[in-house]
């Protein structure tokens, strides 16, 4: 399986709320279970030899959820980063954050910034957190930067103005939780990504389910418009 593995996988981690509801628990219970799953999945992907994993943690639209839910989510990020960042560095992983961090709580913002800055330079694995991320905001931001620079851009020049500068385009996008849409995730970058949708709710998306998605990916013929 190794040789044709996707270089970059993106995951739209959806279904935490419904997972909790099925258990007659508050949504926060689902987010906690999802966070635990996310940590294990990142380790699994690195072990398999995937080089870039982008996790959709929070969309620009999610920022209008009730304050109580957002506070709970930010609490989980704090805990996650503090508990796992050193372990990630030791495993030679680099952290990158994409999205607009300016509306996030100040300490979360600082934590994200530091975890990026302290990452090993020569890491073999890049774990990308999409937090308050939206493709439309990203594209508009890039256009404004191009206008400020006062120069026309080509495709590679434009890509360099996106949050994902330096990151290869995703080969595979996985969405859990049953919805068949991108919800503003990597819309520019996923022009030629293979898409995999599963009804499995994110907290139930085991390492074996991830392997199933990879196996499915390996059956795809990527033609890029050619015959
Ligand atoms: C995805 O799970 C996590 C975030 C968007 C933060 P949801 O919270 O959207 O869960 P559902 O879709 O309501 O089940
Ligand atoms: C997409 O899930 C965003 C993340 C998983 C972070 P949503 O639950 O916000 O998506 P919609 O609202 O169903 O499109
Ligand atoms: Mg959802």
XYZ file of N, CA and C and ligand atoms in Angstrom:
710
model
N 0.839 -1.207 0.000
C 0.000 0.000 0.000
C 0.871 1.253 0.000
N 2.074 1.124 0.587
C 2.878 2.302 0.896
C 3.137 3.263 -0.262
N 3.583 2.734 -1.410
C 4.124 3.606 -2.456
C 3.117 4.625 -2.993
N 1.843 4.218 -3.113
C 0.853 5.127 -3.672
C 0.054 5.870 -2.625
N 0.522 5.825 -1.407
C -0.199 6.504 -0.330
C -0.396 7.980 -0.653
N -1.512 8.546 -0.231
C -1.651 9.996 -0.418
C -0.577 10.720 0.394
N -0.067 11.788 -0.192
C 0.922 12.601 0.514
C 0.205 13.436 1.578
N -0.962 13.929 1.200
C -1.715 14.850 2.059
C -3.175 14.396 2.173
N -3.622 14.178 3.391
C -5.021 13.808 3.643
C -5.676 14.907 4.469
N -6.887 15.287 4.105
C -7.665 16.243 4.902
C -8.877 15.530 5.473
N -9.229 15.858 6.717
C -10.417 15.223 7.314
C -11.391 16.283 7.821
N -12.624 16.197 7.346
C -13.716 17.017 7.875
C -14.355 16.180 8.984
N -14.030 16.556 10.210
C -14.361 15.707 11.365
C -15.770 16.052 11.853
N -16.776 15.496 11.210
C -18.149 15.885 11.524
C -18.888 14.745 12.223
N -19.833 15.140 13.062
C -20.738 14.151 13.681
C -20.608 14.014 15.192
N -19.805 14.855 15.803
C -19.624 14.770 17.265
C -20.934 14.992 18.015
N -21.697 16.008 17.575
C -22.937 16.352 18.267
C -23.946 15.221 18.190
N -24.087 14.642 16.997
C -25.039 13.539 16.828
C -24.605 12.294 17.591
N -23.311 12.086 17.659
C -22.768 10.944 18.414
C -23.170 11.071 19.886
N -23.063 12.292 20.416
C -23.437 12.526 21.820
C -24.952 12.376 22.000
N -25.687 12.923 21.054
C -27.156 12.880 21.151
C -27.664 11.443 21.214
N -27.042 10.593 20.415
C -27.427 9.168 20.409
C -27.242 8.531 21.786
N -26.342 9.124 22.558
C -26.045 8.610 23.906
C -26.735 9.420 24.994
N -27.646 10.294 24.545
C -28.373 11.191 25.468
C -27.380 11.961 26.348
N -26.382 12.519 25.695
C -25.345 13.287 26.394
C -25.265 14.682 25.765
N -24.699 15.663 26.464
C -24.525 16.993 25.864
C -23.504 16.958 24.715
N -23.586 17.935 23.829
C -22.705 17.976 22.657
C -21.227 17.953 23.057
N -20.933 18.575 24.194
C -19.546 18.635 24.674
C -18.959 17.231 24.854
N -19.811 16.296 25.225
C -19.371 14.908 25.414
C -18.869 14.343 24.079
N -19.569 14.705 23.018
C -19.161 14.270 21.679
C -17.867 14.931 21.237
N -17.701 16.208 21.568
C -16.469 16.907 21.180
C -15.256 16.309 21.896
N -15.460 15.917 23.155
C -14.355 15.317 23.908
C -13.960 13.979 23.259
N -14.961 13.186 22.941
C -14.686 11.887 22.301
C -14.011 12.114 20.940
N -14.464 13.146 20.220
C -13.880 13.458 18.914
C -12.424 13.876 19.056
N -12.134 14.665 20.060
C -10.753 15.133 20.287
C -9.835 13.936 20.563
N -10.298 12.998 21.380
C -9.489 11.814 21.672
C -9.234 11.000 20.401
N -10.252 10.888 19.590
C -10.124 10.142 18.340
C -9.123 10.838 17.411
N -9.213 12.172 17.369
C -8.343 12.970 16.514
C -6.866 12.735 16.865
N -6.564 12.713 18.145
C -5.179 12.521 18.592
C -4.659 11.167 18.118
N -5.451 10.124 18.324
C -5.013 8.780 17.923
C -4.879 8.680 16.402
N -5.796 9.305 15.709
C -5.779 9.251 14.250
C -4.531 9.935 13.674
N -4.139 11.039 14.280
C -2.938 11.748 13.811
C -1.717 10.845 13.982
N -1.637 10.153 15.118
C -0.503 9.249 15.343
C -0.526 8.106 14.332
N -1.711 7.611 14.088
C -1.872 6.506 13.135
C -1.433 6.932 11.730
N -1.879 8.109 11.306
C -1.535 8.592 9.958
C -0.028 8.752 9.829
N 0.597 9.279 10.859
C 2.058 9.449 10.813
C 2.762 8.092 10.726
N 2.295 7.137 11.519
C 2.876 5.782 11.492
C 2.770 5.163 10.103
N 1.660 5.443 9.411
C 1.467 4.875 8.073
C 2.386 5.514 7.032
N 2.899 6.697 7.338
C 3.803 7.361 6.383
C 3.158 8.503 5.615
N 1.961 8.919 6.052
C 1.342 10.096 5.437
C 2.152 11.315 5.882
N 2.386 12.248 4.965
C 3.282 13.366 5.296
C 2.555 14.616 5.782
N 1.333 14.819 5.319
C 0.552 15.991 5.731
C -0.853 15.533 6.085
N -1.311 15.936 7.255
C -2.685 15.634 7.662
C -3.330 16.938 8.097
N -4.409 17.315 7.406
C -5.118 18.547 7.783
C -6.434 18.186 8.454
N -6.627 18.700 9.646
C -7.816 18.399 10.448
C -8.703 19.635 10.523
N -9.938 19.486 10.074
C -10.874 20.621 10.111
C -11.502 20.635 11.499
N -11.009 21.540 12.308
C -11.400 21.595 13.714
C -12.564 22.564 13.914
N -12.496 23.703 13.209
C -13.519 24.734 13.402
C -13.602 25.574 12.127
N -14.808 25.686 11.583
C -14.977 26.501 10.375
C -15.276 27.947 10.769
N -15.131 28.851 9.808
C -15.492 30.253 10.089
C -16.972 30.321 10.507
N -17.790 29.470 9.899
C -19.222 29.461 10.225
C -19.465 28.915 11.640
N -18.628 27.957 12.072
C -18.811 27.383 13.415
C -18.631 28.429 14.515
N -17.937 29.504 14.196
C -17.672 30.532 15.207
C -18.957 31.235 15.667
N -20.054 31.017 14.949
C -21.309 31.603 15.429
C -22.138 30.598 16.239
N -21.549 29.494 16.634
C -22.256 28.554 17.526
C -22.388 29.177 18.921
N -23.288 28.615 19.762
C -23.452 29.192 21.111
C -22.122 29.266 21.866
N -21.988 30.322 22.642
C -20.751 30.586 23.369
C -20.348 29.395 24.249
N -21.344 28.772 24.825
C -21.069 27.653 25.728
C -20.353 26.512 24.977
N -20.833 26.231 23.768
C -20.208 25.154 22.983
C -18.787 25.558 22.577
N -18.619 26.823 22.160
C -17.292 27.291 21.744
C -16.320 27.282 22.917
N -16.780 27.737 24.078
C -15.907 27.728 25.261
C -15.441 26.308 25.557
N -16.362 25.372 25.429
C -16.013 23.961 25.655
C -14.958 23.506 24.655
N -15.128 23.893 23.393
C -14.166 23.496 22.357
C -12.795 24.111 22.617
N -12.785 25.405 22.981
C -11.491 26.055 23.253
C -10.817 25.410 24.468
N -11.612 25.017 25.437
C -11.067 24.312 26.608
C -10.384 23.016 26.182
N -11.004 22.316 25.250
C -10.414 21.060 24.764
C -9.113 21.317 23.995
N -9.075 22.388 23.183
C -7.821 22.695 22.444
C -6.689 22.971 23.427
N -6.995 23.805 24.417
C -5.963 24.150 25.414
C -5.367 22.890 25.989
N -6.262 22.014 26.433
C -5.825 20.785 27.084
C -5.030 19.927 26.089
N -5.541 19.849 24.880
C -4.901 19.010 23.876
C -3.485 19.499 23.571
N -3.361 20.803 23.330
C -2.048 21.329 22.952
C -1.051 21.182 24.084
N -1.502 21.519 25.291
C -0.572 21.424 26.427
C -0.111 19.985 26.646
N -1.032 19.034 26.496
C -0.701 17.638 26.816
C 0.077 16.943 25.697
N -0.095 17.377 24.456
C 0.431 16.566 23.345
C 1.554 17.176 22.540
N 1.783 18.478 22.712
C 2.691 19.140 21.790
C 4.118 18.570 21.864
N 4.597 18.285 23.065
C 5.961 17.769 23.175
C 6.098 16.369 22.585
N 5.055 15.585 22.819
C 5.040 14.238 22.261
C 5.106 14.303 20.723
N 4.399 15.264 20.161
C 4.411 15.421 18.696
C 5.795 15.809 18.202
N 6.415 16.760 18.888
C 7.761 17.189 18.480
C 8.735 16.009 18.553
N 8.626 15.252 19.664
C 9.536 14.104 19.818
C 9.349 13.098 18.699
N 8.136 13.012 18.216
C 7.855 12.087 17.097
C 8.202 12.740 15.757
N 8.888 13.873 15.807
C 9.325 14.594 14.601
C 8.159 15.135 13.774
N 7.128 15.607 14.473
C 5.987 16.206 13.791
C 6.035 17.720 13.941
N 5.594 18.394 12.912
C 5.528 19.850 12.903
C 4.059 20.243 12.954
N 3.774 21.330 13.647
C 2.387 21.807 13.715
C 2.249 23.062 12.868
N 1.162 23.109 12.104
C 0.842 24.301 11.330
C -0.636 24.604 11.559
N -0.949 25.878 11.664
C -2.340 26.268 11.886
C -2.788 27.099 10.693
N -3.955 26.785 10.142
C -4.499 27.600 9.056
C -5.844 28.166 9.487
N -6.149 29.368 9.031
C -7.381 30.039 9.424
C -7.049 31.393 10.018
N -8.091 32.101 10.423
C -7.897 33.424 11.010
C -7.968 33.289 12.531
N -6.818 33.357 13.176
C -6.810 33.130 14.625
C -7.189 34.388 15.406
N -7.350 35.539 14.709
C -7.550 36.786 15.470
C -8.792 36.812 16.373
N -9.932 36.171 16.005
C -11.051 36.222 16.958
C -10.985 35.170 18.079
N -9.951 34.331 18.106
C -9.890 33.264 19.113
C -9.455 33.836 20.457
N -9.789 33.161 21.573
C -9.311 33.646 22.874
C -7.789 33.823 22.842
N -7.331 34.891 23.486
C -5.931 35.292 23.408
C -4.959 34.156 23.779
N -5.278 33.424 24.839
C -4.338 32.376 25.279
C -4.314 31.205 24.287
N -5.447 30.925 23.665
C -5.493 29.843 22.668
C -4.659 30.253 21.454
N -4.828 31.523 21.082
C -4.075 32.080 19.968
C -2.569 31.983 20.212
N -2.179 32.333 21.438
C -0.760 32.284 21.801
C -0.249 30.842 21.766
N -1.060 29.951 22.291
C -0.685 28.533 22.327
C -0.482 27.978 20.910
N -1.374 28.351 20.023
C -1.271 27.888 18.635
C -0.012 28.462 17.989
N 0.204 29.764 18.209
C 1.375 30.420 17.631
C 2.665 29.788 18.123
N 2.737 29.534 19.435
C 3.960 28.931 19.990
C 4.165 27.516 19.480
N 3.085 26.763 19.387
C 3.270 25.371 18.965
C 3.730 25.306 17.504
N 3.365 26.300 16.720
C 3.886 26.355 15.345
C 5.360 26.742 15.359
N 5.644 27.784 16.127
C 6.992 28.352 16.149
C 8.018 27.361 16.685
N 7.642 26.571 17.696
C 8.588 25.651 18.319
C 8.704 24.311 17.596
N 7.992 24.170 16.503
C 8.011 22.901 15.773
C 9.383 22.625 15.161
N 9.780 21.343 15.077
C 11.069 21.027 14.446
C 11.074 21.470 12.976
N 12.215 22.002 12.546
C 12.302 22.554 11.194
C 12.293 21.451 10.132
N 12.893 20.316 10.478
C 13.076 19.259 9.463
C 12.106 18.100 9.692
N 10.880 18.431 10.138
C 9.923 17.386 10.491
C 9.525 16.551 9.280
N 9.285 15.257 9.543
C 8.866 14.368 8.466
C 7.353 14.350 8.299
N 6.659 14.931 9.259
C 5.196 14.874 9.262
C 4.660 16.242 9.662
N 3.689 16.749 8.913
C 3.095 18.050 9.224
C 1.628 17.863 9.577
N 1.289 18.264 10.790
C -0.086 18.173 11.266
C -0.677 19.582 11.202
N -1.692 19.733 10.375
C -2.254 21.059 10.124
C -3.635 21.161 10.763
N -3.795 22.142 11.620
C -5.085 22.369 12.263
C -5.788 23.524 11.562
N -6.977 23.260 11.027
C -7.771 24.317 10.399
C -8.747 24.834 11.459
N -8.446 26.015 11.973
C -9.218 26.566 13.100
C -9.705 27.961 12.723
N -10.995 28.189 12.854
C -11.634 29.365 12.263
C -11.152 29.507 10.814
N -11.203 28.385 10.132
C -10.785 28.302 8.738
C -12.017 28.324 7.826
N -11.922 29.048 6.732
C -12.930 29.002 5.677
C -12.236 29.288 4.364
N -12.545 28.503 3.337
C -11.907 28.709 2.035
C -12.202 30.086 1.467
N -13.435 30.545 1.661
C -13.774 31.845 1.068
C -12.957 32.953 1.705
N -12.864 32.939 3.022
C -12.057 33.958 3.717
C -10.602 33.861 3.256
N -10.108 32.624 3.104
C -8.719 32.408 2.690
C -8.468 32.984 1.287
N -9.408 32.735 0.384
C -9.244 33.199 -0.997
C -9.330 34.729 -1.056
N -10.284 35.285 -0.322
C -10.426 36.754 -0.321
C -9.178 37.403 0.271
N -8.668 36.822 1.331
C -7.436 37.313 1.946
C -6.276 37.273 0.936
N -6.208 36.194 0.169
C -5.131 36.056 -0.824
C -5.284 37.101 -1.936
N -6.518 37.311 -2.368
C -6.764 38.298 -3.428
C -6.342 39.685 -2.937
N -6.733 40.019 -1.718
C -6.364 41.333 -1.179
C -4.852 41.495 -1.072
N -4.178 40.413 -0.697
C -2.711 40.487 -0.613
C -2.109 40.683 -1.998
N -2.678 40.007 -2.990
C -2.176 40.164 -4.366
C -2.366 41.607 -4.831
N -3.536 42.180 -4.508
C -3.813 43.568 -4.907
C -2.815 44.516 -4.221
N -2.593 44.273 -2.923
C -1.628 45.120 -2.188
C -0.232 45.034 -2.798
N 0.120 43.808 -3.242
C 1.445 43.631 -3.861
C 1.518 44.306 -5.228
N 0.348 44.575 -5.800
C 0.291 45.288 -7.074
C 0.812 44.502 -8.263
N 0.812 43.157 -8.134
C 1.298 42.354 -9.258
C 0.289 41.274 -9.595
N 0.161 40.965 -10.881
C -0.691 39.847 -11.275
C -0.058 38.555 -10.777
N -0.904 37.549 -10.491
C -0.349 36.274 -10.014
C -0.743 35.147 -10.958
N 0.115 34.133 -11.017
C -0.261 32.902 -11.712
C -0.682 31.886 -10.645
N -0.933 30.631 -11.031
C -1.458 29.668 -10.059
C -0.502 29.440 -8.896
N 0.785 29.342 -9.198
C 1.699 29.060 -8.082
C 1.883 30.299 -7.211
N 1.856 31.477 -7.841
C 1.938 32.718 -7.060
C 0.724 32.889 -6.156
N -0.432 32.487 -6.654
C -1.649 32.591 -5.861
C -1.612 31.596 -4.699
N -1.175 30.367 -4.992
C -1.099 29.337 -3.943
C -0.215 29.807 -2.787
N 0.808 30.584 -3.118
C 1.738 31.059 -2.089
C 1.102 32.113 -1.188
N -0.035 32.658 -1.606
C -0.723 33.663 -0.788
C -1.819 33.041 0.085
N -2.052 31.746 -0.109
C -3.060 31.053 0.707
C -2.440 30.641 2.043
N -3.297 30.324 3.011
C -2.788 29.872 4.324
C -1.921 28.621 4.167
N -2.209 27.842 3.118
C -1.530 26.556 2.927
C -0.217 26.678 2.165
N 0.327 27.880 2.089
C 1.604 28.093 1.397
C 2.622 27.020 1.810
N 3.211 26.368 0.838
C 4.244 25.364 1.124
C 3.701 23.958 1.346
N 2.391 23.829 1.409
C 1.788 22.514 1.652
C 1.245 21.983 0.319
N 1.578 20.741 -0.040
C 1.039 20.227 -1.309
C -0.487 20.095 -1.229
N -1.154 20.157 -2.370
C -2.610 20.020 -2.391
C -3.035 18.677 -1.793
N -4.199 18.638 -1.164
C -4.654 17.354 -0.605
C -4.949 16.346 -1.721
N -4.531 15.098 -1.481
C -4.836 14.018 -2.424
C -6.173 13.385 -2.086
N -6.477 13.377 -0.811
C -7.690 12.700 -0.327
C -8.346 13.562 0.741
N -9.654 13.798 0.568
C -10.445 14.487 1.593
C -11.480 13.492 2.110
N -11.487 13.296 3.399
C -12.443 12.395 4.042
C -13.457 13.242 4.795
N -14.737 12.924 4.673
C -15.721 13.570 5.544
C -16.507 12.499 6.280
N -16.506 12.562 7.580
C -17.310 11.658 8.403
C -18.662 12.318 8.675
N -19.582 11.559 9.210
C -20.840 12.129 9.710
C -21.976 12.194 8.709
N -21.783 11.652 7.507
C -22.912 11.461 6.593
C -23.245 12.590 5.638
N -22.777 13.809 5.882
C -23.099 14.889 4.943
C -22.149 14.805 3.747
N -22.713 15.115 2.556
C -21.898 15.042 1.338
C -21.665 16.462 0.842
N -20.791 17.173 1.530
C -20.437 18.539 1.129
C -19.083 18.895 1.738
N -18.523 20.021 1.241
C -17.190 20.429 1.710
C -17.253 21.458 2.834
N -18.396 22.130 2.995
C -18.543 23.109 4.088
C -17.337 24.049 4.195
N -16.926 24.591 3.035
C -15.910 25.664 3.035
C -14.494 25.179 3.382
N -14.218 23.899 3.134
C -12.915 23.307 3.480
C -12.046 23.144 2.236
N -10.898 23.761 2.208
C -9.870 23.584 1.162
C -10.450 23.550 -0.256
N -11.368 24.483 -0.535
C -12.062 24.424 -1.827
C -11.136 24.684 -3.014
N -10.193 25.573 -2.833
C -9.249 25.855 -3.926
C -8.257 24.698 -4.081
N -7.745 24.245 -2.942
C -6.679 23.243 -2.947
C -7.175 21.860 -3.375
N -8.491 21.609 -3.216
C -8.979 20.253 -3.467
C -9.510 20.076 -4.894
N -9.082 20.952 -5.798
C -9.539 20.872 -7.197
C -9.436 19.447 -7.755
N -8.339 18.734 -7.416
C -8.159 17.366 -7.904
C -8.024 16.340 -6.777
N -8.578 16.677 -5.622
C -8.549 15.713 -4.513
C -9.585 14.619 -4.762
N -9.296 13.428 -4.280
C -10.302 12.368 -4.254
C -11.136 12.575 -2.993
N -12.453 12.403 -3.128
C -13.348 12.667 -2.000
C -13.911 11.346 -1.468
N -13.941 11.221 -0.160
C -14.459 9.997 0.478
C -15.429 10.402 1.577
N -16.660 9.971 1.438
C -17.686 10.308 2.426
C -18.131 9.041 3.153
N -18.267 9.138 4.449
C -18.749 7.993 5.224
C -19.795 8.455 6.236
N -20.762 7.562 6.496
C -21.794 7.864 7.494
C -21.255 7.752 8.921
N -20.112 7.122 9.089
C -19.557 6.934 10.442
C -19.371 8.300 11.110
N -19.867 8.447 12.323
C -19.721 9.711 13.063
C -18.281 9.818 13.555
N -17.737 11.019 13.610
C -16.292 11.138 13.841
C -15.775 10.371 15.076
N -16.455 10.432 16.224
C -15.891 9.691 17.369
C -15.780 8.177 17.120
N -16.555 7.663 16.149
C -16.497 6.232 15.803
C -15.566 5.961 14.622
N -14.897 7.000 14.126
C -14.025 6.838 12.963
C -12.662 6.303 13.433
N -12.602 4.982 13.535
C -11.427 4.300 14.083
C -10.258 4.316 13.097
N -9.108 3.883 13.559
C -7.946 3.736 12.676
C -8.301 2.799 11.513
N -9.066 1.755 11.813
C -9.455 0.796 10.764
C -10.358 1.471 9.722
N -11.213 2.396 10.170
C -12.056 3.139 9.214
C -11.186 4.042 8.336
N -10.169 4.625 8.935
C -9.220 5.457 8.160
C -8.524 4.585 7.095
N -8.116 3.379 7.505
C -7.464 2.456 6.555
C -8.403 2.119 5.399
N -9.690 1.975 5.726
C -10.696 1.677 4.695
C -10.758 2.823 3.673
N -10.695 4.039 4.179
C -10.712 5.214 3.286
C -9.471 5.199 2.384
N -8.324 4.842 2.962
C -7.085 4.783 2.164
C -7.173 3.702 1.099
N -7.723 2.547 1.499
C -7.850 1.460 0.527
C -8.761 1.871 -0.618
N -9.820 2.573 -0.287
C -10.730 3.068 -1.318
C -9.990 4.055 -2.241
N -9.212 4.920 -1.630
C -8.420 5.906 -2.397
C -7.511 5.198 -3.408
N -6.911 4.099 -2.966
C -5.953 3.382 -3.820
C -6.617 2.748 -5.046
N -7.932 2.616 -5.023
C -8.640 2.060 -6.189
C -8.981 3.150 -7.218
N -8.777 4.426 -6.854
C -9.183 5.513 -7.745
C -8.155 5.709 -8.853
N -8.645 6.030 -10.024
C -7.735 6.364 -11.125
C -7.705 7.882 -11.248
N -6.571 8.468 -11.013
C -6.459 9.931 -11.030
C -5.991 10.359 -12.408
N -6.889 10.950 -13.156
C -6.565 11.261 -14.546
C -6.170 12.706 -14.767
N -6.541 13.574 -13.894
C -6.208 15.017 -14.042
C -6.553 15.550 -15.419
N -7.693 15.127 -15.937
C -8.159 15.648 -17.219
C -7.603 14.967 -18.439
N -6.664 14.040 -18.208
C -6.060 13.364 -19.368
C -6.891 12.128 -19.748
N -6.602 11.534 -20.892
C -7.404 10.365 -21.308
C -6.847 9.090 -20.674
C -18.055 18.516 14.119
O -19.115 17.969 14.797
C -17.167 19.331 15.027
C -17.313 20.790 14.838
C -17.920 21.341 13.838
C -16.731 21.651 15.849
P -20.503 18.744 14.923
O -20.482 19.520 16.182
O -20.834 19.496 13.707
O -21.482 17.501 15.082
P -22.908 17.308 14.426
O -22.770 17.548 12.967
O -23.809 18.297 15.093
O -23.265 15.903 14.744
C -17.927 21.161 9.128
O -18.925 20.656 9.952
C -16.881 21.852 9.950
C -16.044 20.986 10.778
C -16.115 19.675 10.845
C -15.050 21.668 11.566
P -20.292 21.444 10.176
O -21.125 20.596 11.057
O -20.022 22.816 10.634
O -20.861 21.509 8.697
P -22.329 21.749 8.151
O -22.905 22.905 8.926
O -23.105 20.501 8.413
O -22.138 22.010 6.701
Mg -21.773 19.021 11.968
